[in-house]
Amino acid sequence: MTDVDQTAIDAFEAQRRYLGAVAYRLLGSLADAQDVLQEAWLRWQGVDRAGVDDPRAYLTTVVTRLCYDQLGSARARREAYVGEWLPEPVVSTDATPDELAELGESVSLAVLAVMEQLSPAERAAFVLHDVFSVGFDEIATTLDRTPQAARQLASRARRRIREGGRRAAVDPAEHRQAVTAFAAATARGDLQALLAVLDPDVVWHSDGGGVVSAGARPVYGADKVSRLVAGLVTRWYTPESSYAHVLVNGEPGLVLLSAPGRVDGVMAFTVTDGRIAEAYIVVNPEKLSHLV
């Protein structure tokens, strides 16, 4: 291996986590993000790196354009998807401040789901600027737009995300308390306690992908959601079943375990005024295969 080859590897590896974070937020799929990174690496090998002043900026442009190309075909696939399509969840038990800074602002499962409504250009402008603080001049070059057009794309995306139901961030302790109360109520089969932790207008989203039984459409209202959850728990729960409290896309959530080490589902929540306003449960095994 030549020194040039090793330099190329080192430069790419130094940006790999960051680039993966960009690709995931643009695509909502960890598998697709990895495919993009592989293609970006192949292009990085072939470029004249002597002419690249800023590898991070150059690779960000490459990854964004690859994702941009994928978003059109991804939308067509998701329109043919069985039931609701939800992003693949990123699950962790904790994250250091340095890791959080490297990976940009956390984007919840709820926001990623709303971002499916954006055009590819709006999504790219929003992710690059609002999540990773990339300047509009650089975004304009990446998207082949003017800086003013890039600014308008990000602004329009921000507005559409707000209109799509994104709620203001709550204190993590308040969020965790609501998730803990939900888990305790479902484990006990306590319908009244479950109703108490659900917002009256709660919305339940589920993604089974046609592989695992799940609702084809969202379920609305605390009464319907509480009864749905009670029925699901009755069918799923065994002496070996349990919940694990984790971070799902940076926010308190749950992993459903039918046995130690066997993940059956991941749950993310939006919390408003101490109650669960939206619940997202991913049970499609294809979207859980990266979890142990």
XYZ file of C-alpha atoms in Angstrom:
292
model
C 0.000 0.000 0.000
C 1.416 3.371 -0.969
C 1.560 6.440 1.257
C -1.029 8.099 -0.987
C -3.441 5.192 -0.485
C -3.021 5.313 3.274
C -3.530 9.072 3.267
C -6.778 8.606 1.347
C -7.955 5.970 3.826
C -7.082 8.128 6.830
C -8.817 11.184 5.387
C -11.992 9.232 4.643
C -12.054 7.347 7.931
C -11.693 10.618 9.827
C -15.041 11.707 8.323
C -16.846 8.348 8.208
C -19.085 8.795 11.288
C -19.990 12.327 10.262
C -20.745 11.298 6.673
C -22.819 8.363 7.895
C -24.812 10.726 10.100
C -25.469 13.037 7.141
C -26.542 10.151 4.887
C -28.835 8.626 7.515
C -30.628 11.912 8.156
C -31.064 12.446 4.436
C -32.336 8.923 3.704
C -33.861 7.650 6.960
C -32.294 4.260 6.266
C -29.099 2.915 7.812
C -28.683 0.322 5.061
C -29.046 2.934 2.314
C -26.669 5.244 4.174
C -24.014 2.513 4.215
C -24.445 1.988 0.474
C -23.894 5.707 -0.061
C -20.728 5.652 2.047
C -19.370 2.772 -0.013
C -19.988 4.670 -3.246
C -18.485 7.844 -1.757
C -15.360 5.901 -0.822
C -14.994 4.589 -4.375
C -15.280 8.130 -5.730
C -12.811 9.415 -3.147
C -10.272 6.853 -4.328
C -10.614 8.056 -7.906
C -10.450 11.818 -7.354
C -7.304 13.932 -7.652
C -6.998 14.624 -3.932
C -4.202 17.138 -4.459
C -6.900 19.500 -5.702
C -9.154 18.995 -2.666
C -8.531 21.724 -0.079
C -11.187 20.563 2.413
C -11.890 16.789 2.424
C -14.856 17.180 4.788
C -16.586 19.724 2.556
C -15.797 17.738 -0.587
C -17.077 14.455 0.858
C -20.175 16.163 2.260
C -20.990 17.315 -1.263
C -20.402 13.833 -2.698
C -22.581 12.133 -0.051
C -25.359 14.715 -0.353
C -25.526 14.378 -4.122
C -25.592 10.576 -3.892
C -28.419 10.764 -1.346
C -30.218 13.335 -3.481
C -30.174 10.889 -6.392
C -31.511 8.102 -4.166
C -34.373 10.069 -2.641
C -36.475 10.000 -5.797
C -36.363 6.229 -6.163
C -36.748 5.791 -2.405
C -39.999 7.762 -2.483
C -41.365 5.455 -5.184
C -40.454 2.383 -3.105
C -42.089 3.824 -0.012
C -45.319 4.590 -1.856
C -45.575 0.853 -2.593
C -44.661 -0.075 0.992
C -47.182 -2.122 2.987
C -48.598 0.111 5.741
C -46.812 3.133 7.179
C -43.145 3.597 6.352
C -41.080 4.714 9.345
C -37.340 5.424 9.383
C -34.914 2.833 10.730
C -34.320 3.652 14.397
C -30.872 4.464 15.764
C -30.650 2.979 19.250
C -28.034 3.720 21.906
C -27.757 3.520 25.664
C -25.850 6.770 26.009
C -23.750 9.224 24.040
C -20.825 11.400 25.058
C -20.879 15.150 24.373
C -18.084 14.673 21.805
C -20.101 12.011 19.965
C -23.192 14.197 19.931
C -21.177 17.126 18.571
C -19.638 14.937 15.867
C -22.975 13.518 14.746
C -24.824 16.811 14.657
C -28.159 17.656 16.248
C -30.255 14.588 16.967
C -33.193 14.178 14.606
C -36.054 12.299 16.214
C -37.919 9.496 14.525
C -40.952 11.807 14.448
C -39.087 14.529 12.554
C -37.556 12.023 10.133
C -41.054 10.707 9.426
C -42.332 14.229 8.699
C -39.283 14.882 6.508
C -40.615 12.240 4.112
C -43.040 14.934 2.942
C -40.215 17.224 1.796
C -38.748 17.413 -1.677
C -35.177 16.072 -1.976
C -33.814 19.620 -2.267
C -35.754 20.824 0.797
C -34.600 17.853 2.831
C -30.965 18.332 1.836
C -31.000 22.062 2.613
C -32.689 21.497 5.976
C -30.394 18.668 7.070
C -27.178 20.373 5.998
C -28.040 23.769 7.478
C -30.246 23.089 10.505
C -28.631 19.845 11.648
C -24.991 20.207 10.593
C -24.634 24.011 10.367
C -23.353 23.965 6.789
C -23.381 27.433 5.243
C -25.771 28.348 2.460
C -22.928 29.086 0.029
C -21.704 25.501 0.368
C -25.264 24.119 0.189
C -25.873 26.161 -2.969
C -22.819 24.609 -4.631
C -23.896 21.123 -3.587
C -27.459 21.528 -4.902
C -26.509 23.670 -7.912
C -28.687 26.533 -6.640
C -28.047 30.109 -5.568
C -27.386 30.785 -1.861
C -30.714 32.633 -1.686
C -32.531 29.641 -3.187
C -30.794 27.334 -0.704
C -31.911 29.576 2.154
C -35.493 29.502 0.877
C -35.408 25.705 0.598
C -34.320 25.357 4.226
C -36.918 27.881 5.377
C -39.698 26.103 3.481
C -38.604 22.753 4.907
C -38.563 24.158 8.439
C -42.098 25.495 8.002
C -43.406 22.233 6.566
C -41.870 20.264 9.440
C -43.604 22.545 11.953
C -46.893 22.187 10.083
C -46.371 18.424 9.943
C -46.600 18.161 13.694
C -43.109 18.712 15.032
C -43.487 19.869 18.588
C -41.060 21.880 20.659
C -38.394 19.829 22.395
C -39.196 18.942 26.012
C -36.896 18.418 28.944
C -35.269 14.963 28.660
C -36.292 14.152 32.247
C -39.945 14.914 31.431
C -39.693 12.827 28.272
C -38.109 9.923 30.158
C -40.727 10.104 32.919
C -43.568 9.776 30.409
C -41.857 6.816 28.679
C -41.250 5.130 32.040
C -44.901 5.602 33.021
C -46.021 4.160 29.675
C -43.780 1.095 30.080
C -44.946 0.495 33.652
C -48.634 0.830 32.745
C -48.375 -1.564 29.803
C -46.362 -4.110 31.795
C -49.074 -4.120 34.492
C -51.895 -4.092 31.975
C -53.239 -1.016 33.776
C -55.609 0.629 31.300
C -56.351 3.621 33.524
C -52.661 4.353 34.097
C -52.089 4.052 30.360
C -54.888 6.516 29.641
C -53.350 8.904 32.174
C -50.015 9.063 30.337
C -51.524 9.406 26.843
C -52.497 12.771 25.413
C -56.234 12.748 24.547
C -55.282 13.313 20.880
C -52.384 10.842 20.828
C -51.440 9.318 17.456
C -50.059 5.778 17.192
C -47.832 4.918 14.207
C -46.588 1.402 13.442
C -44.366 -0.128 10.784
C -44.417 -3.858 10.108
C -43.601 -3.608 6.420
C -45.992 -6.419 5.593
C -43.604 -8.822 7.347
C -45.038 -8.450 10.856
C -48.651 -7.587 11.627
C -49.059 -3.845 12.181
C -51.670 -1.186 11.580
C -51.901 -0.024 7.976
C -52.822 3.500 9.108
C -52.250 5.668 12.179
C -54.601 5.218 15.145
C -55.980 8.375 16.762
C -57.179 9.132 20.280
C -56.252 7.931 23.763
C -59.171 5.499 24.094
C -58.422 3.663 20.836
C -54.655 3.705 21.374
C -54.869 2.451 24.965
C -57.065 -0.472 23.942
C -54.807 -1.232 20.986
C -51.735 -1.269 23.216
C -53.459 -3.431 25.831
C -54.377 -5.965 23.145
C -50.880 -5.974 21.666
C -49.284 -6.508 25.065
C -51.643 -9.368 25.864
C -50.600 -11.160 22.673
C -46.897 -10.341 22.936
C -46.077 -10.523 26.646
C -44.561 -13.693 28.148
C -42.491 -14.260 31.303
C -39.362 -13.702 29.152
C -40.604 -10.474 27.565
C -39.277 -7.136 28.729
C -38.683 -3.495 27.850
C -35.227 -1.923 27.716
C -34.959 1.815 28.251
C -32.732 3.296 25.558
C -32.194 6.402 23.460
C -33.966 6.243 20.116
C -32.520 8.848 17.778
C -31.233 10.705 20.816
C -34.512 10.699 22.778
C -35.786 8.369 25.541
C -37.508 5.341 24.048
C -37.962 1.608 24.438
C -36.720 -1.618 22.915
C -39.151 -4.548 23.078
C -37.438 -7.851 23.862
C -39.277 -11.164 23.546
C -36.219 -12.841 25.110
C -32.769 -11.620 26.192
C -30.992 -10.347 23.082
C -33.989 -10.803 20.781
C -35.361 -7.447 19.627
C -38.990 -7.488 18.508
C -39.562 -3.764 18.233
C -38.374 -0.238 18.936
C -40.605 2.528 20.250
C -40.054 6.272 20.020
C -42.272 8.965 21.483
C -43.151 12.625 21.197
C -44.072 14.094 24.592
C -46.131 17.234 25.204
C -47.047 18.571 28.660
C -45.862 15.360 30.304
C -48.018 13.103 28.128
C -47.305 10.999 25.063
C -48.614 12.851 22.015
C -47.239 10.505 19.367
C -45.874 6.962 19.491
C -43.834 5.303 16.767
C -43.247 1.546 16.871
C -41.009 -0.191 14.344
C -41.495 -3.976 14.252
C -40.360 -4.708 10.681
C -37.468 -7.157 11.317
C -35.587 -5.816 8.295
C -35.304 -2.486 10.105
C -34.184 -4.110 13.369
C -31.505 -6.466 12.054
C -28.717 -4.067 13.117
C -29.827 -4.247 16.764
C -28.741 -6.745 19.399
